[in-house]
Coordinates of C-alpha atoms and ligand atoms in Angstrom, one line a residue:
X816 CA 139.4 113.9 20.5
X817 CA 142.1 113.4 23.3
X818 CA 144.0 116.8 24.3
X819 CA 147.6 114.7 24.2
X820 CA 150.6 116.4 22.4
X821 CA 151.2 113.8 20.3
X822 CA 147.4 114.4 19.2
X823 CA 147.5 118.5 18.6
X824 CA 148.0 121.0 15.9
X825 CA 147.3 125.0 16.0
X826 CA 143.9 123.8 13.8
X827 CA 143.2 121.1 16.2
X828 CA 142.5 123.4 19.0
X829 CA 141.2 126.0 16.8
X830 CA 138.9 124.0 15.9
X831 CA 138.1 122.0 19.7
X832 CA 138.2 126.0 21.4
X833 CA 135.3 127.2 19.2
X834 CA 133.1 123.9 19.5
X835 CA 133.7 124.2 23.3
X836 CA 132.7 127.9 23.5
X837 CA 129.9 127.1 20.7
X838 CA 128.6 124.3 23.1
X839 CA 128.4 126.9 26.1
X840 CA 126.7 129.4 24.0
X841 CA 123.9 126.8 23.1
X842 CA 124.1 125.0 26.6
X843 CA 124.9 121.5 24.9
X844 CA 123.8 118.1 26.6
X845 CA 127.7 117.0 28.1
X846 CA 126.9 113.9 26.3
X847 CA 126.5 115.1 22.8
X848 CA 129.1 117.9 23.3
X849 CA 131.7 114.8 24.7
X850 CA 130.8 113.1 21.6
X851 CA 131.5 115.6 19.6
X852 CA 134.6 116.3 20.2
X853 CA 136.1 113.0 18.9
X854 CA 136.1 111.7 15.4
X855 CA 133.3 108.6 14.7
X856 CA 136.1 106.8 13.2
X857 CA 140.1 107.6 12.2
X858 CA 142.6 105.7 9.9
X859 CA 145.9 106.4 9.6
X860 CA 147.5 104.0 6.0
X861 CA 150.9 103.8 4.9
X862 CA 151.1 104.1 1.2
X863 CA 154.2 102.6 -0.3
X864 CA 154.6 103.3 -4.1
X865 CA 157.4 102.9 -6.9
X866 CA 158.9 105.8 -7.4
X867 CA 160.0 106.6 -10.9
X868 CA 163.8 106.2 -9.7
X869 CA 162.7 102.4 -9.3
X870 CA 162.8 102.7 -5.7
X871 CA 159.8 103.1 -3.1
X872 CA 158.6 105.7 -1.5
X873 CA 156.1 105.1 1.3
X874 CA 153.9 108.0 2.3
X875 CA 151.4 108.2 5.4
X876 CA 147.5 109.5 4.6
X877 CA 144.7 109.6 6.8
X878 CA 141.2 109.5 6.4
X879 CA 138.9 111.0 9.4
X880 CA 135.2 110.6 9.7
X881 CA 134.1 113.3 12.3
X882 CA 130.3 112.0 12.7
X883 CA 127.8 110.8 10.4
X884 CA 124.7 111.5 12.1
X885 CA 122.8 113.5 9.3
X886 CA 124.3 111.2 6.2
X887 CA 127.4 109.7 4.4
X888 CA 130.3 111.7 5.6
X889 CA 131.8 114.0 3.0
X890 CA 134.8 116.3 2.7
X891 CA 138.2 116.8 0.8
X892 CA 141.6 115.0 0.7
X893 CA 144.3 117.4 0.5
X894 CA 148.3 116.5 -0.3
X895 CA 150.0 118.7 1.8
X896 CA 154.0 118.2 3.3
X897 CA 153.3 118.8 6.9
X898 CA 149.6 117.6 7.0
X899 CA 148.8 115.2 10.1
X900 CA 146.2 113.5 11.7
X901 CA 145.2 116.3 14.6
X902 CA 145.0 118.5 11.6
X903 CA 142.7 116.2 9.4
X904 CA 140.7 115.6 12.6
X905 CA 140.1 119.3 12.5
X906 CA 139.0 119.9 9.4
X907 CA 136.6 116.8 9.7
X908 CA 135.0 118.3 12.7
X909 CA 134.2 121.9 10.4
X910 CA 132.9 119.8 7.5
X911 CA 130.6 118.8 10.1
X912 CA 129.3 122.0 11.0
X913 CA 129.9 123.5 7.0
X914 CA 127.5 120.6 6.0
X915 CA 125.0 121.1 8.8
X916 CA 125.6 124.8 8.5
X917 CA 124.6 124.5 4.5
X918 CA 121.2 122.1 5.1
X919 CA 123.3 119.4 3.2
X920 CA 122.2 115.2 4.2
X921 CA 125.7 114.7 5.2
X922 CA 128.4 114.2 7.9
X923 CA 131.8 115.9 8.0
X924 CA 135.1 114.1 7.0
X925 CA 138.7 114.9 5.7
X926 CA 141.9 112.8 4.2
X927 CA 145.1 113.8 3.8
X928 CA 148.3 112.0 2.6
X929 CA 151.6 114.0 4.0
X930 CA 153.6 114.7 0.9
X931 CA 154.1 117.7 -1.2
X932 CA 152.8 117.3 -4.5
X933 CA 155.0 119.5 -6.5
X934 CA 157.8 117.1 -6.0
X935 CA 155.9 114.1 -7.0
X936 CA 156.0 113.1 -11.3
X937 CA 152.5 112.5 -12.9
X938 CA 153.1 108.7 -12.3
X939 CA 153.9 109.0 -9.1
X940 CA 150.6 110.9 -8.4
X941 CA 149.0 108.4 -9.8
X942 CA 150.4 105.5 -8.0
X943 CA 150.3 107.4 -4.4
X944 CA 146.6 107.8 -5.7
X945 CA 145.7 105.0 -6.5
X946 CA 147.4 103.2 -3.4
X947 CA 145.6 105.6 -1.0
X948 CA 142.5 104.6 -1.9
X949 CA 142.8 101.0 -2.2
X950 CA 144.1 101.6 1.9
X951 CA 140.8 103.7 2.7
X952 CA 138.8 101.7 0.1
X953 CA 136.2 99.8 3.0
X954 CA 135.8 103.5 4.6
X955 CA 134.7 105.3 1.4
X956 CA 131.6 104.7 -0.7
X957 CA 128.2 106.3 -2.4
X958 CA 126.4 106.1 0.3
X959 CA 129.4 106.1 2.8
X960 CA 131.8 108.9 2.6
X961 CA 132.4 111.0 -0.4
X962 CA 136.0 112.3 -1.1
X963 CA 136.2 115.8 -2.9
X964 CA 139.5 118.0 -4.0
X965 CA 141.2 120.2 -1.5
X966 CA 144.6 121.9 -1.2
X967 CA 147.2 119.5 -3.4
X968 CA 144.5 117.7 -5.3
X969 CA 142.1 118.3 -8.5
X970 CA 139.7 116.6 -10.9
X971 CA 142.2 114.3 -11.9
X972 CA 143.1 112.8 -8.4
X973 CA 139.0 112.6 -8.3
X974 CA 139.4 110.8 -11.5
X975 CA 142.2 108.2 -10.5
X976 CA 140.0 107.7 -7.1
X977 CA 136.9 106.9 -9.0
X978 CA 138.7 104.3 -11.3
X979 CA 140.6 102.8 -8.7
X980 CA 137.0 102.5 -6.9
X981 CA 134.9 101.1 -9.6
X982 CA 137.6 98.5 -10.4
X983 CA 137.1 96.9 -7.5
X984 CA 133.7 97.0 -7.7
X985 CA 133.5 95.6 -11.3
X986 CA 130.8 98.7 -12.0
X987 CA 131.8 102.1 -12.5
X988 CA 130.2 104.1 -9.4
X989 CA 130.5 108.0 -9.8
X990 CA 128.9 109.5 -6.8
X991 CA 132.4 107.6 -4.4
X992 CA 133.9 111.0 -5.4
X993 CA 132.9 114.4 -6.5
X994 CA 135.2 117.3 -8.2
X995 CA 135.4 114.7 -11.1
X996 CA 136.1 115.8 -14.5
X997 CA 132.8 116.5 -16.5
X998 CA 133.2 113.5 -18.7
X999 CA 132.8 111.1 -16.0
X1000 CA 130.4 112.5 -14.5
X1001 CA 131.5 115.6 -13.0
X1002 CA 129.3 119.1 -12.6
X1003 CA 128.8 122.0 -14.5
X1004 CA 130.6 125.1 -12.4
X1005 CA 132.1 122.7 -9.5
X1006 CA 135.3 123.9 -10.2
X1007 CA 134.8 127.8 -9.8
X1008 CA 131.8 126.6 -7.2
X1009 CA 134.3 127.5 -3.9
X1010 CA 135.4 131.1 -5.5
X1011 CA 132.1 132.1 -6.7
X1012 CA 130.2 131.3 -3.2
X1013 CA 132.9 133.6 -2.0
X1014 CA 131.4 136.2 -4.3
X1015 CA 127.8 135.7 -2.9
X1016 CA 128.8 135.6 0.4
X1017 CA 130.7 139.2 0.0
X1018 CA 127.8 140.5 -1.6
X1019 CA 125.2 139.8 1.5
X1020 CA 128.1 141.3 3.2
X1021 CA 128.2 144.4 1.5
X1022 CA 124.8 144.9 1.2
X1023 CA 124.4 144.1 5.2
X1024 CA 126.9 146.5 6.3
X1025 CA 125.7 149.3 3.5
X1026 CA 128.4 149.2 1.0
X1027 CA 129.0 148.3 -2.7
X1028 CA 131.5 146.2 -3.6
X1029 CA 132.1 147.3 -7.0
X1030 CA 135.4 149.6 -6.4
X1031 CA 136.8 148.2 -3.2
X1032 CA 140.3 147.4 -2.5
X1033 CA 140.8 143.7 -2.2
X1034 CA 143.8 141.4 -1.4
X1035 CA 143.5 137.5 -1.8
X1036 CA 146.1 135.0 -0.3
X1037 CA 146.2 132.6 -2.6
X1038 CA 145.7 132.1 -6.0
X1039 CA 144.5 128.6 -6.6
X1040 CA 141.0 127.1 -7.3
X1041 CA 139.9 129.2 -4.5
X1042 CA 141.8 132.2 -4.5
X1043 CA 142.6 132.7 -8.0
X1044 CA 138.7 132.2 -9.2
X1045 CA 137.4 134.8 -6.2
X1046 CA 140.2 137.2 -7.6
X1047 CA 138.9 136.8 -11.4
X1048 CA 135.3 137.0 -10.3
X1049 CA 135.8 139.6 -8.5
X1050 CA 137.5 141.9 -10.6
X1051 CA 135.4 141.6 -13.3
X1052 CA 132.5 142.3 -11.2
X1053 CA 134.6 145.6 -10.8
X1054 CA 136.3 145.5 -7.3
X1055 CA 140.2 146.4 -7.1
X1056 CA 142.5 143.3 -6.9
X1057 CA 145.2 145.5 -4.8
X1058 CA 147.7 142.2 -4.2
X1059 CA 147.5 138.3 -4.6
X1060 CA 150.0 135.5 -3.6
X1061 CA 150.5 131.9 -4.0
X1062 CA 152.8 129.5 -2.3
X1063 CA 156.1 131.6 -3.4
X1064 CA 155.1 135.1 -2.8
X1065 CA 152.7 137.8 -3.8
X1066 CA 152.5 141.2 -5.8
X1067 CA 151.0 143.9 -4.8
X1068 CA 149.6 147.1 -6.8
X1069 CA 147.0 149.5 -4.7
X1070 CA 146.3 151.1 -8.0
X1071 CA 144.9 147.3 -9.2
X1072 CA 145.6 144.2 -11.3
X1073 CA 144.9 143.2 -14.3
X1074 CA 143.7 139.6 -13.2
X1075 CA 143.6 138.2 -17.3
X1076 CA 146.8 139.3 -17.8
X1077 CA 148.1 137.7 -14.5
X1078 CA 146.4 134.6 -15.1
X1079 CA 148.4 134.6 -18.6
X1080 CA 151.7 135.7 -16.6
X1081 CA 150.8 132.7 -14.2
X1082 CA 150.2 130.1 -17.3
X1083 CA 153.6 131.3 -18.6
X1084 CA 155.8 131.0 -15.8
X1085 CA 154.2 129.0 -12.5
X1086 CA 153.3 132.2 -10.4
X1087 CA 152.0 135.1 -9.7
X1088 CA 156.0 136.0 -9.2
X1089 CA 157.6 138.8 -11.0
X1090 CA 154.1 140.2 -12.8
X1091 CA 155.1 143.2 -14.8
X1092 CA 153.7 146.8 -13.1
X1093 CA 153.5 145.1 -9.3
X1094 CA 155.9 145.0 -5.7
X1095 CA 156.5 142.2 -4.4
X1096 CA 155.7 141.1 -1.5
X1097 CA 155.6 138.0 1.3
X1098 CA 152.9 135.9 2.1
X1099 CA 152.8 137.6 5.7
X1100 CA 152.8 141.4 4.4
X1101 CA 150.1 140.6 2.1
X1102 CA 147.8 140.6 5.1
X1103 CA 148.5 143.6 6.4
X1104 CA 148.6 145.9 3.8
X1105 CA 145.3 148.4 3.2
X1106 CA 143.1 147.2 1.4
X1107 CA 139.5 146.5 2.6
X1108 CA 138.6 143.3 2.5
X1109 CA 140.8 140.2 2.7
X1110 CA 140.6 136.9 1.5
X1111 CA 142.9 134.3 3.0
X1112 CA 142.7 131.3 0.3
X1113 CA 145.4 129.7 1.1
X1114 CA 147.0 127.8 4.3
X1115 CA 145.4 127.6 7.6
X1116 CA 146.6 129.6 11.2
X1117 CA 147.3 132.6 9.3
X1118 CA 145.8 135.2 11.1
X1119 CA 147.1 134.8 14.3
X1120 CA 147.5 136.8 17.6
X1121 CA 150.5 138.7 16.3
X1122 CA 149.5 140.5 13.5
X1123 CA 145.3 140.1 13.8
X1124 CA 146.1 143.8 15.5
X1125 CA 147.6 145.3 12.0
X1126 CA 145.2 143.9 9.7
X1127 CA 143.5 147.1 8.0
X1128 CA 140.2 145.0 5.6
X1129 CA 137.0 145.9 7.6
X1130 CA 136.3 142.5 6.0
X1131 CA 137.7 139.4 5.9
X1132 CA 135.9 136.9 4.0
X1133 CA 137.7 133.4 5.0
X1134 CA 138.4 131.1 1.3
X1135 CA 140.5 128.8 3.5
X1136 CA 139.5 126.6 6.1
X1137 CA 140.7 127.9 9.6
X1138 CA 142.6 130.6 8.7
X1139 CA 142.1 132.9 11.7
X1140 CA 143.0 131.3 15.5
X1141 CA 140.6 132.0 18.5
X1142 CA 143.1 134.8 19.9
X1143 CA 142.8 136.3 16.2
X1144 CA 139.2 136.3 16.2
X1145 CA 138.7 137.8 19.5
X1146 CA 141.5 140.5 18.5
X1147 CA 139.1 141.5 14.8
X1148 CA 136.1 141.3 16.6
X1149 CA 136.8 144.1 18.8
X1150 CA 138.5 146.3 16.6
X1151 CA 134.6 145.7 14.1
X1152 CA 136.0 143.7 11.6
X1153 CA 133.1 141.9 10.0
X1154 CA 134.8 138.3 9.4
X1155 CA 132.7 135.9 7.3
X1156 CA 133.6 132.8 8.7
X1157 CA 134.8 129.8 6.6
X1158 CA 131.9 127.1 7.0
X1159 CA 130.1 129.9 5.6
X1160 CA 132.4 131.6 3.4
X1161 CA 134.0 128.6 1.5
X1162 CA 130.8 126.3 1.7
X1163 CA 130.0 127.1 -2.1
X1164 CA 132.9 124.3 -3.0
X1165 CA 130.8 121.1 -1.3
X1166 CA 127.4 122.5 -1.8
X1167 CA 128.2 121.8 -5.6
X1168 CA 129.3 118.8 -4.6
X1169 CA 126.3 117.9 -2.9
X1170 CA 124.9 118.6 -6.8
X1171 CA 127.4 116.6 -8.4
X1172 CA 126.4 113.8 -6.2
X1173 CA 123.0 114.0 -6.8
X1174 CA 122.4 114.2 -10.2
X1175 CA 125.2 111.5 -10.7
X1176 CA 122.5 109.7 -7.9
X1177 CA 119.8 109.8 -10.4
X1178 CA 121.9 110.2 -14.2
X1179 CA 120.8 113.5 -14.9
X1180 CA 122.5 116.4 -15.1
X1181 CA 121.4 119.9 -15.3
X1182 CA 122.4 123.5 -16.7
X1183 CA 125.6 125.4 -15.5
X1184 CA 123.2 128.8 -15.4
X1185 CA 120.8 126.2 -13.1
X1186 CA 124.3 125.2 -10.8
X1187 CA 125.0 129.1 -10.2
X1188 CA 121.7 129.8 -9.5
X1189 CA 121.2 127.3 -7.0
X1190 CA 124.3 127.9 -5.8
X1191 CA 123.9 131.6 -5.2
X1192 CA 120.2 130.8 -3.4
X1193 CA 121.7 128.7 -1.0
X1194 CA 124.7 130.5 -0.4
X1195 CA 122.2 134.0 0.5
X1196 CA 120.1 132.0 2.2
X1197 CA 122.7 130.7 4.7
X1198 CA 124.5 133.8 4.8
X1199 CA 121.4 135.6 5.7
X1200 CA 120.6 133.4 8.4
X1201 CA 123.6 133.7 10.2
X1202 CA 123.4 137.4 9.6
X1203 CA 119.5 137.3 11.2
X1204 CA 121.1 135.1 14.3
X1205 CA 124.2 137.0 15.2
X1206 CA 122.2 140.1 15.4
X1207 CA 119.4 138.6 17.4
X1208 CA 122.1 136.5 19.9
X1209 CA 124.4 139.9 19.4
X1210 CA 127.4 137.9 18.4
X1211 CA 129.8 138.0 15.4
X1212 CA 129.2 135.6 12.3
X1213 CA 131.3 133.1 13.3
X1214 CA 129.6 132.3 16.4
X1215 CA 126.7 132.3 14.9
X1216 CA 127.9 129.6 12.4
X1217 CA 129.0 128.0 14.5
X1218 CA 125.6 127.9 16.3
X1219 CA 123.6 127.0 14.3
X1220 CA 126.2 123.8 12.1
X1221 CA 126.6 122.4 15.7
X1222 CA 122.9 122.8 17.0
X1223 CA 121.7 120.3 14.2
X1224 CA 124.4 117.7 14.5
X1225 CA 123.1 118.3 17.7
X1226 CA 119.5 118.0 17.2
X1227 CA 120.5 115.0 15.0
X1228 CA 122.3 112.8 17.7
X1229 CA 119.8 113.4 20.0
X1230 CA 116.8 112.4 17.6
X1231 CA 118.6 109.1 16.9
X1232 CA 120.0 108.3 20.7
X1233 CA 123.1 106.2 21.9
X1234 CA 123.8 103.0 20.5
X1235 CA 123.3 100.3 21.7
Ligands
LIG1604 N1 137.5 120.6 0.2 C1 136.3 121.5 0.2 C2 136.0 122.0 1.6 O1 136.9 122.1 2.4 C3 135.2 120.8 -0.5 C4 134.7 119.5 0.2 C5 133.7 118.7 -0.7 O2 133.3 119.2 -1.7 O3 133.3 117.6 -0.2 O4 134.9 122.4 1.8

């Protein structure tokens, strides 16, 4: 990746400053660590669509392919106004090391298509769908790179980019996407799979650092497919939801929640906005108000320099992909904040992917109580590796993560050499 300003975002370097310090840390060959950091491949489509006005709209998306070195490159495709390519380049790079991180057979990639959904009709979805992937259609496949939901987009994009896929193959090919709806092929407890990982993760935590969850005080930004499932899981698991937002502000109650009821409140009126027996409060506040432990599920670059100093969680368990900048994480790490970084934290969401995608592979498809299970092996499993390696390297989780993801894409390029 190039270090110009017309190539950089606040995620972009986030995301080049921890694979440079990772590389140190493991002593990385200058060849594979130059690799690296720049994408296998990049496109960058303009999408022109009829807009329901009759006239056209033409949007931009991108699709990134970070490396492919351990198998077909996989990651989401989010809608999001100020998306870019830097950015998408970014999250590429940490599906790389979530998928290595996780023991999954695949590379990291991202797409993105700058536009904000909520302005956009149901046909216009469609069409901007539908066009995008006809754009990226030679860069995605099976066996190629597999797109999955993200921020802006759900089961029914997935279902649009399948279609639009299999049509112009003249077969219908489920495993070009995953997050699809159940009827087409679709898993059992994909949808909840992001927010429940969240769960096991926060339990390894607890039970690491000597706590139990049930009872504590916790805040979530966000309250979408991420957010808003950790939240209901959470609560009835018995912890106090103290304060949620979503993209128009938050609430906040330290005496707790009632997260049914707020999901009804949401159903009824778009947001979490104006819920009976709460304060409200910004997006910003919501992160520094006690609680003690925090879930950024929403945007990225949220916990930044300026106010990593007044966050009071002892953990923060990250839903969202880079939500926490280098300066931050220096900043929590020496004031003993356990932060359970997101390749880790939010790696529940593709690992049930990885399941879709295989039993679509072979046409069977198993038990939701088998999907949670799995799920919740290989989330303790990862989470207690990292655990073992920051204390025996005497680092925080994130390096360790980080470590350990980057050491087997690592490991993988230099297995398989440089071509030609
Ligand atoms: N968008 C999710 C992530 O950032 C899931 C990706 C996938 O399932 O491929 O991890």
């Amino acid at each position: 990746m190039t270090d110009k300003s017309d190539f950089d975002s606040p995620m972009l370097r986030t995301a080049l400053a921890q694979l440079d310090q990772t590389a140190e840390r493991l002593q990385l060959d200058q060849g594979v660590h130059e690799r690296l950091r720049h994408p296998r491949r990049a496109l960058v489509v303009s999408i022109p669509i009829q807009m329901d006005n009759g006239t056209t709209g033409v949007f931009t998306g991108y699709r990134v392919h970070h490396n492919s070195v351990l198998g077909p490159t996989k990651g989401g495709l989010r809608y999001a106004p100020d998306v870019d390519l830097a950015e998408v380049s970014a999250l590429a790079m940490l599906m790389s090391w979530k998928c290595a991180l996780m023991n999954l057979p695949y590379g990291g990639a991202k797409g993105g298509v700058r536009v904000d959904p909520r302005k956009l009709s149901r046909q216009e979805l469609e069409n901007l769908t539908r066009r995008y992937t006809a754009e990226i259609i030679l860069f995605i496949g099976p066996d190629l790179d597999i797109p999955a939901p993200d921020m802006g987009t759900d089961e029914q994009t997935m279902a649009w980019m399948m279609d639009t896929y299999s049509m112009t193959q003249g077969r219908t090919v489920p495993g070009v996407v995953t997050g699809k709806p159940l009827i087409i092929g679709g898993s059992a407890g994909r949808r909840e799979a992001t927010g429940r990982g969240i769960v096991y993760a926060l339990y390894q935590a607890a039970r690491h650092l000597g706590q139990d969850l049930k009872g504590r005080k916790i805040a979530v930004q966000g309250f979408g497919n991420v957010g808003g499932v950790a939240a209901r899981l959470l609560w009835r698991e018995g912890c106090v939801i103290v304060g949620v937002s979503d993209v128009k502000g938050g609430i906040w109650n330290s005496h707790g929640i009632d997260i049914r009821q707020l999901e009804a409140h949401v159903a009824a009126t778009g947001g979490v906005a104006g819920f009976p027996g709460t304060e409200p409060i910004s997006n910003d506040e919501l992160l520094t108000q006690p609680c003690e432990v925090l879930i950024p599920a929403a945007v990225g670059s949220v916990i930044r320099a300026d106010n990593a100093d007044r966050i009071k969680a002892t953990i923060v368990a990250e839903g969202a992909n880079a939500p926490t900048t280098p300066e931050a994480d220096v900043i929590l790490r020496d004031r003993g904040i356990t932060v359970i970084p997101d390749i880790l934290c939010n790696a529940g969401g593709v690992v049930v992917s990885y399941f879709e995608w295989v039993q679509g592979l072979q046409y069977y498809f198993w038990r939701e109580s088998e999907i949670t299970s799995r799920l919740q092996e290989v989330m303790t499993r990862a989470f207690n590796r990292v655990w073992a390696l920051a204390t025996k390297e005497g680092t925080d989780l994130r390096t360790a993560a980080l470590m350990e993801g980057v050491r087997r894409v690592a490991e993988g390029y230099k297995v398989r050499g440089l071509y030609p």
